[in-house]
Amino acid sequence: MPRRQGYALLIALVAGTAALAAAVAFAGSLLFSGSGARPQQIAVPDPRSVARTPAAAAHSTGLWAATWTAAPVTGVVDSYNSSALNRRTIRNVVHTSIGGDAARITLSNAFGTRPLVMDRVTVSTRPVTFAGARTVTVAAGGQVVSDPVTVPVAADSDLVVTLRTPTARGPVTVHERSHQTSYVDTAWGTRRTDGWRYLTAVDVHTRTAAGTIAVIGDSLTAGTGSSLDTNSRWPDVLADRLGGRYGVANAGIAGNRILRDGHGGHGVRASARFDRDVLDVAGVKTVVVALGINDVQQSPRETDPQRIADGLRAMTLRAHAQGLRVVGATLMPYEGFATWTPGSDDVRVRVNALIRSGGVFDSVLDFDAAARDPQRPTRLLPAYDSGDHLHLNDAGYRRLGSMVDLPSLVPDRPTSDQL
């Protein structure tokens, strides 16, 4: 796959030495300051309801579309003492799906309990402003979208978004277990982290891409079992196949469920975060849903397959109300995992039958058929098994990403009465 191995460390080091170039480039960033939706501060008391402003066309040619997203999962308290965290710098390394000639970012304080102050933000060393100011305050439970900044963003490449905070107040809103190495600089030195902090979206102004595919899922979409820093999640594979024609926005959260909030920092239920993490993605054209296995196997287990199918269908109808097409995946087998039982597997099989029969999604990705062992269909094919019998390895995720029928992603958009 092209540029599959990220150059995260090299880019991050370069990012810390280019202040002069950043100052020169700042003037150029003003070229786009009047286009697109106005950057805005959004203060919402309930983290479940934090929503981005959908992007509109920015110019007579081109549009704004998400090249990368990460769903905020939880709030964490850093292990360092507060004095060491003052004026800490966070270098979030993200992997793009499409390129563009300008960028804007979304910062989230969804799980913070105090206002979040950022006094220096850059994208590839270019200064970022918020309503014209370099310092921004994000309300507890809120988020903010930046002004556009003129910066070339390449497709299928690593991008460094650097954030500096002058205080250590409040839990850090984070997407943990990112399978991507980022960095935190403090008074005690630089440390690696596998979480994306405060950053939840990077949009680009593009004249070549037609929009973005928004994918909502659980750990199997987030990439659990994939190799670190290789961008081997199945949505990454899909993005490679799309070749820059559409962005791919990954809203997978490990442990996420449809009908209940996840335990132990596994995020709010997908039905509650659907607007924030899917419908409000910049330039979204099609939604891909890969959810349900945690409703089946996590305690308390959902024993009624119709309730799971109805939850999936409800998300489809919400997407249809915005004119979006919805593609959904069947649930893969997991015999051998600690929570597997014959009864829960029967629920999984019945959910799949409802999905395949129609009336839930506009079209179906049969992940179950692609990943199961034909000799023992209640188990994953050994060649795709990461070892825990639930999550896939890189080969398994390549299989899922390669089986998506590209023309089916963006045909004519449906209406709700077609279901």
Coordinates of C-alpha atoms in Angstrom, one line a residue:
M1 CA 0.0 0.0 0.0
P2 CA 1.3 3.5 -0.8
R3 CA 3.1 5.2 2.0
R4 CA 1.7 2.7 4.5
Q5 CA 4.6 3.1 6.9
G6 CA 4.1 6.6 8.5
Y7 CA 7.0 9.0 9.0
A8 CA 5.5 10.1 12.3
L9 CA 8.7 10.6 14.3
L10 CA 10.6 12.4 11.5
I11 CA 7.7 14.8 10.9
A12 CA 7.1 15.4 14.5
L13 CA 10.8 16.4 15.0
V14 CA 10.7 18.7 12.0
A15 CA 7.5 20.3 13.3
G16 CA 9.4 21.6 16.4
T17 CA 12.1 23.4 14.4
A18 CA 10.2 25.4 11.8
A19 CA 8.9 28.5 13.7
L20 CA 10.3 31.0 11.2
A21 CA 8.7 29.3 8.3
A22 CA 5.4 29.2 10.2
A23 CA 5.5 32.9 10.8
V24 CA 6.0 33.7 7.1
A25 CA 3.3 31.3 6.2
F26 CA 0.8 32.8 8.6
A27 CA 0.1 35.7 6.2
G28 CA -0.8 33.3 3.5
S29 CA -3.3 31.6 5.8
L30 CA -5.5 34.7 5.6
L31 CA -6.4 34.0 2.0
F32 CA -9.1 31.6 3.0
S33 CA -10.3 33.5 6.1
G34 CA -13.6 34.5 4.6
S35 CA -14.6 31.3 3.0
G36 CA -16.6 28.3 4.1
A37 CA -18.7 28.1 7.3
R38 CA -17.6 30.6 9.9
P39 CA -15.5 29.1 12.6
Q40 CA -17.5 29.0 15.8
Q41 CA -17.3 28.2 19.5
I42 CA -19.9 25.6 20.4
A43 CA -20.6 25.1 24.1
V44 CA -22.8 22.0 24.9
P45 CA -23.3 20.7 28.4
D46 CA -23.8 17.0 27.4
P47 CA -20.8 15.5 25.6
R48 CA -23.1 13.2 23.6
S49 CA -24.7 16.2 21.9
V50 CA -21.5 18.0 20.8
A51 CA -21.9 18.5 17.0
R52 CA -19.8 20.1 14.3
T53 CA -21.0 22.6 11.8
P54 CA -21.5 20.7 8.5
A55 CA -19.2 22.1 5.8
A56 CA -20.5 23.9 2.7
A57 CA -18.7 24.6 -0.6
A58 CA -16.0 27.1 0.1
H59 CA -15.4 28.5 -3.3
S60 CA -16.9 28.4 -6.8
T61 CA -14.7 25.4 -7.3
G62 CA -13.8 22.9 -4.6
L63 CA -15.4 22.0 -1.3
W64 CA -14.5 21.3 2.3
A65 CA -14.3 17.6 3.2
A66 CA -12.9 15.6 6.1
T67 CA -9.6 13.9 5.4
W68 CA -9.4 12.5 8.9
T69 CA -11.5 12.2 12.0
A70 CA -11.3 10.5 15.5
A71 CA -14.3 10.2 17.7
P72 CA -13.7 11.6 21.2
V73 CA -14.0 8.7 23.7
T74 CA -13.3 9.7 27.2
G75 CA -11.6 12.2 29.6
V76 CA -8.3 11.1 31.2
V77 CA -6.1 12.7 33.8
D78 CA -2.4 12.8 32.9
S79 CA -0.1 10.9 35.2
Y80 CA 2.4 13.8 35.4
N81 CA 2.0 16.4 38.1
S82 CA 0.3 19.6 37.1
S83 CA 3.5 21.7 37.1
A84 CA 5.1 19.4 34.6
L85 CA 2.1 19.6 32.4
N86 CA 1.9 23.4 32.3
R87 CA 2.6 24.7 28.8
R88 CA 2.7 21.1 27.5
T89 CA 2.8 20.6 23.7
I90 CA 0.9 17.8 22.1
R91 CA 1.9 16.6 18.6
N92 CA -1.0 14.6 17.2
V93 CA 0.1 12.5 14.2
V94 CA -2.7 11.7 11.9
H95 CA -2.9 10.0 8.5
T96 CA -4.8 11.7 5.7
S97 CA -7.1 10.1 3.2
I98 CA -7.5 13.0 0.7
G99 CA -5.4 16.1 0.0
G100 CA -6.1 19.8 -0.4
D101 CA -4.7 23.3 -0.6
A102 CA -6.0 24.4 2.8
A103 CA -7.0 22.9 6.1
R104 CA -9.1 23.5 9.2
I105 CA -9.3 21.6 12.4
T106 CA -11.7 20.8 15.2
L107 CA -10.7 20.8 18.8
S108 CA -12.9 19.1 21.4
N109 CA -13.2 19.6 25.2
A110 CA -16.2 17.2 25.2
F111 CA -15.1 15.4 28.4
G112 CA -13.4 18.4 30.1
T113 CA -14.8 19.8 33.3
R114 CA -13.1 23.3 32.9
P115 CA -12.5 25.6 29.9
L116 CA -9.6 24.5 27.7
V117 CA -7.1 27.1 26.6
M118 CA -4.9 26.6 23.5
D119 CA -2.3 29.4 23.0
R120 CA -0.5 27.9 20.0
V121 CA -1.8 25.6 17.3
T122 CA -0.2 24.6 14.1
V123 CA -0.8 22.3 11.1
S124 CA 2.5 21.2 9.6
T125 CA 4.1 24.2 11.4
R126 CA 1.6 26.7 9.9
P127 CA -0.1 28.8 12.6
V128 CA -3.8 28.2 13.0
T129 CA -6.2 30.9 14.2
F130 CA -9.7 30.9 15.7
A131 CA -11.9 33.8 14.6
G132 CA -8.7 35.6 13.9
A133 CA -7.0 35.0 17.2
R134 CA -4.1 32.6 17.9
T135 CA -5.4 31.8 21.4
V136 CA -8.7 30.0 21.8
T137 CA -10.8 28.9 24.8
V138 CA -13.0 25.8 24.4
A139 CA -15.8 25.5 26.9
A140 CA -16.2 22.5 29.0
G141 CA -18.3 20.0 27.0
G142 CA -17.8 22.0 23.8
Q143 CA -15.7 22.2 20.7
V144 CA -14.3 24.8 18.3
V145 CA -13.6 24.8 14.5
S146 CA -10.6 26.8 13.4
D147 CA -10.2 29.4 10.6
P148 CA -8.9 27.9 7.4
V149 CA -5.2 27.9 7.0
T150 CA -3.3 27.8 3.7
V151 CA -1.2 24.7 3.9
P152 CA -0.7 21.9 1.3
V153 CA -2.0 18.6 2.6
A154 CA -1.1 15.5 0.7
A155 CA -3.3 12.5 0.4
D156 CA -2.3 9.2 2.1
S157 CA 0.4 10.9 4.3
D158 CA 1.1 11.7 7.9
L159 CA 0.2 15.1 9.1
V160 CA 1.3 16.7 12.4
V161 CA -1.2 19.0 14.3
T162 CA 0.6 20.6 17.2
L163 CA -1.3 22.0 20.2
R164 CA 0.1 23.9 23.2
T165 CA -1.9 24.4 26.4
P166 CA -0.7 26.9 29.1
T167 CA -2.4 25.0 32.0
A168 CA -3.1 21.4 33.0
R169 CA -6.7 21.9 34.1
G170 CA -9.4 19.5 33.4
P171 CA -9.5 15.9 32.1
V172 CA -8.0 15.5 28.6
T173 CA -10.5 14.6 25.9
V174 CA -8.8 11.8 24.1
H175 CA -9.3 9.0 21.6
E176 CA -7.1 6.3 23.2
R177 CA -5.8 3.2 21.4
S178 CA -5.3 5.0 18.2
H179 CA -2.7 2.5 16.8
Q180 CA -0.7 5.6 15.8
T181 CA 2.2 7.1 17.7
S182 CA 1.9 10.8 18.8
Y183 CA 4.0 12.8 21.2
V184 CA 3.5 14.9 24.4
D185 CA 6.3 17.4 25.4
T186 CA 6.4 18.5 29.0
A187 CA 8.9 19.9 31.4
W188 CA 9.9 16.3 32.1
G189 CA 10.7 15.6 28.4
T190 CA 9.0 14.0 25.5
R191 CA 6.9 10.9 25.8
R192 CA 5.1 8.8 23.3
T193 CA 1.3 8.3 23.4
D194 CA -1.1 6.1 21.5
G195 CA -4.0 8.6 22.0
W196 CA -5.1 11.6 19.9
R197 CA -5.7 14.5 22.4
Y198 CA -8.3 17.2 21.8
L199 CA -8.1 16.9 18.0
T200 CA -11.2 15.3 16.4
A201 CA -11.2 16.4 12.8
V202 CA -9.0 17.7 10.0
D203 CA -10.9 19.0 7.0
V204 CA -9.3 20.0 3.7
H205 CA -10.3 22.3 0.9
T206 CA -10.2 20.1 -2.1
R207 CA -10.8 20.6 -5.9
T208 CA -10.2 16.9 -6.7
A209 CA -12.2 14.8 -4.1
A210 CA -16.0 14.5 -4.3
G211 CA -16.6 14.2 -0.6
T212 CA -16.1 11.9 2.4
I213 CA -17.2 8.4 3.4
A214 CA -18.0 8.4 7.2
V215 CA -17.5 5.1 8.9
I216 CA -18.9 4.4 12.4
G217 CA -17.9 1.2 14.2
D218 CA -16.3 -0.4 17.2
S219 CA -12.8 -1.8 17.8
L220 CA -12.9 -3.7 14.5
T221 CA -13.2 -0.4 12.7
A222 CA -10.8 1.4 15.1
G223 CA -8.2 -1.2 14.2
T224 CA -7.6 -3.3 17.3
G225 CA -5.2 -6.1 16.3
S226 CA -3.5 -4.1 13.5
S227 CA 0.2 -3.2 13.6
L228 CA 1.2 0.1 15.2
D229 CA 1.9 3.0 12.8
T230 CA 1.1 1.1 9.6
N231 CA -2.4 2.5 9.0
S232 CA -3.7 -1.0 8.4
R233 CA -7.3 -0.5 9.7
W234 CA -9.8 -1.6 7.1
P235 CA -11.0 2.0 6.5
D236 CA -7.3 2.9 5.7
V237 CA -7.4 0.1 3.1
L238 CA -10.6 1.5 1.7
A239 CA -9.1 5.0 1.5
D240 CA -6.1 3.6 -0.5
R241 CA -8.5 2.0 -2.9
L242 CA -10.5 5.2 -3.4
G243 CA -7.2 6.9 -4.4
G244 CA -8.1 10.4 -3.2
R245 CA -11.5 10.6 -4.9
Y246 CA -13.3 10.4 -1.5
G247 CA -12.0 11.0 2.0
V248 CA -12.6 8.3 4.7
A249 CA -13.5 9.5 8.2
N250 CA -13.0 6.7 10.8
A251 CA -15.4 7.1 13.8
G252 CA -14.6 3.7 15.3
I253 CA -14.4 3.3 19.1
A254 CA -13.2 0.2 20.8
G255 CA -16.0 -1.4 22.8
N256 CA -18.7 0.8 21.3
R257 CA -22.3 -0.4 21.3
I258 CA -25.5 0.6 19.5
L259 CA -28.0 0.6 22.4
R260 CA -25.9 1.2 25.6
D261 CA -23.0 3.3 26.6
G262 CA -19.7 1.4 26.7
H263 CA -18.1 0.5 30.0
G264 CA -14.6 1.6 31.1
G265 CA -14.1 4.5 28.7
H266 CA -15.6 2.8 25.6
G267 CA -17.6 5.9 24.6
V268 CA -21.2 6.9 24.4
R269 CA -23.5 4.6 22.5
A270 CA -23.4 4.9 18.7
S271 CA -27.0 5.9 18.5
A272 CA -26.2 9.0 20.7
R273 CA -23.0 10.1 19.0
F274 CA -24.3 9.5 15.4
D275 CA -24.9 13.1 14.6
R276 CA -21.6 14.3 16.1
D277 CA -19.4 11.7 14.6
V278 CA -21.1 10.9 11.3
L279 CA -23.8 13.2 10.1
D280 CA -21.8 16.4 10.9
V281 CA -18.6 15.2 9.1
A282 CA -17.5 17.7 6.5
G283 CA -18.5 16.7 3.0
V284 CA -20.1 13.4 4.0
K285 CA -21.7 11.6 1.1
T286 CA -22.1 8.0 2.3
V287 CA -22.3 6.3 5.8
V288 CA -20.8 2.9 6.5
V289 CA -22.0 1.2 9.7
A290 CA -20.1 -1.7 11.3
L291 CA -21.7 -2.2 14.7
G292 CA -23.5 -4.7 16.8
I293 CA -21.0 -7.3 18.0
N294 CA -20.5 -5.6 21.4
D295 CA -24.3 -5.5 21.9
V296 CA -24.2 -9.2 21.4
Q297 CA -21.2 -10.2 23.5
Q298 CA -20.7 -7.5 26.2
S299 CA -22.5 -7.6 29.5
P300 CA -25.4 -7.0 29.8
R301 CA -25.9 -8.8 26.5
E302 CA -28.7 -7.9 24.2
T303 CA -30.7 -11.1 23.6
D304 CA -33.3 -9.7 21.1
P305 CA -31.8 -9.5 17.6
Q306 CA -34.7 -7.4 16.4
R307 CA -33.7 -4.6 18.9
I308 CA -30.2 -4.5 17.4
A309 CA -31.5 -4.5 13.8
D310 CA -34.0 -1.7 14.8
G311 CA -31.1 0.3 16.3
L312 CA -29.2 0.0 13.0
R313 CA -32.2 0.8 10.9
A314 CA -32.9 4.0 13.0
M315 CA -29.4 5.3 12.2
T316 CA -30.1 4.5 8.5
L317 CA -33.3 6.6 8.6
R318 CA -31.5 9.5 10.3
A319 CA -28.9 9.4 7.5
H320 CA -31.6 9.3 4.8
A321 CA -33.1 12.4 6.3
Q322 CA -29.9 14.1 5.2
G323 CA -29.9 12.5 1.8
L324 CA -27.1 10.1 2.6
R325 CA -26.7 6.5 1.5
V326 CA -26.0 3.9 4.2
V327 CA -23.9 0.7 3.7
G328 CA -23.9 -1.8 6.6
A329 CA -21.8 -4.7 7.7
T330 CA -22.8 -8.1 9.0
L331 CA -21.3 -9.3 12.4
M332 CA -18.2 -11.5 12.3
P333 CA -17.8 -14.7 14.3
Y334 CA -15.9 -14.8 17.6
E335 CA -15.9 -18.3 19.0
G336 CA -12.9 -18.7 21.2
F337 CA -13.1 -15.2 22.7
A338 CA -13.7 -15.1 26.4
T339 CA -17.4 -13.9 26.2
W340 CA -18.5 -16.3 23.5
T341 CA -21.5 -18.5 24.2
P342 CA -23.7 -20.6 21.9
G343 CA -26.7 -18.4 22.8
S344 CA -25.0 -15.1 22.0
D345 CA -23.7 -16.5 18.8
D346 CA -27.3 -17.4 17.9
V347 CA -28.2 -13.8 18.4
R348 CA -25.4 -12.8 16.1
V349 CA -26.5 -15.2 13.4
R350 CA -30.1 -13.9 13.6
V351 CA -29.0 -10.3 13.4
N352 CA -27.0 -11.1 10.3
A353 CA -30.1 -12.8 8.8
L354 CA -32.1 -9.6 9.4
I355 CA -29.4 -7.5 7.8
R356 CA -29.1 -9.7 4.7
S357 CA -32.9 -9.8 4.2
G358 CA -33.0 -6.1 3.5
G359 CA -34.7 -3.2 5.2
V360 CA -31.9 -2.3 7.5
F361 CA -29.3 -0.8 5.1
D362 CA -29.2 0.3 1.5
S363 CA -26.6 -2.3 0.7
V364 CA -24.7 -4.9 2.7
L365 CA -21.0 -5.6 3.3
D366 CA -20.9 -9.3 4.3
F367 CA -17.9 -9.1 6.7
D368 CA -19.1 -12.4 8.3
A369 CA -18.9 -14.3 5.0
A370 CA -15.5 -12.7 4.2
A371 CA -13.8 -13.4 7.6
R372 CA -15.2 -16.7 8.9
D373 CA -13.6 -20.1 8.6
P374 CA -15.7 -22.1 6.1
Q375 CA -14.9 -25.3 8.0
R376 CA -16.1 -23.8 11.3
P377 CA -18.2 -20.7 10.6
T378 CA -18.6 -19.8 14.2
R379 CA -14.8 -18.9 14.2
L380 CA -12.6 -16.4 12.3
L381 CA -10.5 -17.8 9.6
P382 CA -7.1 -18.5 11.3
A383 CA -5.2 -16.5 8.7
Y384 CA -7.2 -13.4 9.7
D385 CA -7.3 -13.9 13.5
S386 CA -5.2 -11.6 15.6
G387 CA -5.0 -14.3 18.2
D388 CA -7.9 -13.3 20.5
H389 CA -10.5 -14.8 18.1
L390 CA -12.5 -11.5 18.0
H391 CA -10.2 -9.0 16.3
L392 CA -8.5 -9.3 13.0
N393 CA -4.8 -9.0 12.0
D394 CA -3.5 -6.8 9.2
A395 CA -4.3 -9.5 6.6
G396 CA -7.9 -9.7 7.9
Y397 CA -8.4 -5.9 7.8
R398 CA -7.0 -5.9 4.2
R399 CA -9.6 -8.5 3.3
L400 CA -12.4 -6.3 4.7
G401 CA -11.1 -3.1 3.1
S402 CA -10.6 -4.9 -0.3
M403 CA -14.1 -6.4 -0.4
V404 CA -16.0 -3.0 -0.4
D405 CA -17.7 -2.5 -3.7
L406 CA -16.6 1.1 -4.6
P407 CA -19.4 2.0 -7.0
S408 CA -22.0 1.0 -4.4
L409 CA -20.7 3.6 -2.0
V410 CA -22.0 6.6 -3.8
P411 CA -24.9 5.9 -6.2
D412 CA -28.1 7.9 -6.3
R413 CA -29.1 8.8 -2.8
P414 CA -32.1 7.0 -1.3
T415 CA -35.2 8.3 0.5
S416 CA -36.6 6.7 3.6
D417 CA -39.6 5.2 1.7
Q418 CA -37.1 2.9 -0.2
L419 CA -36.6 0.8 3.0

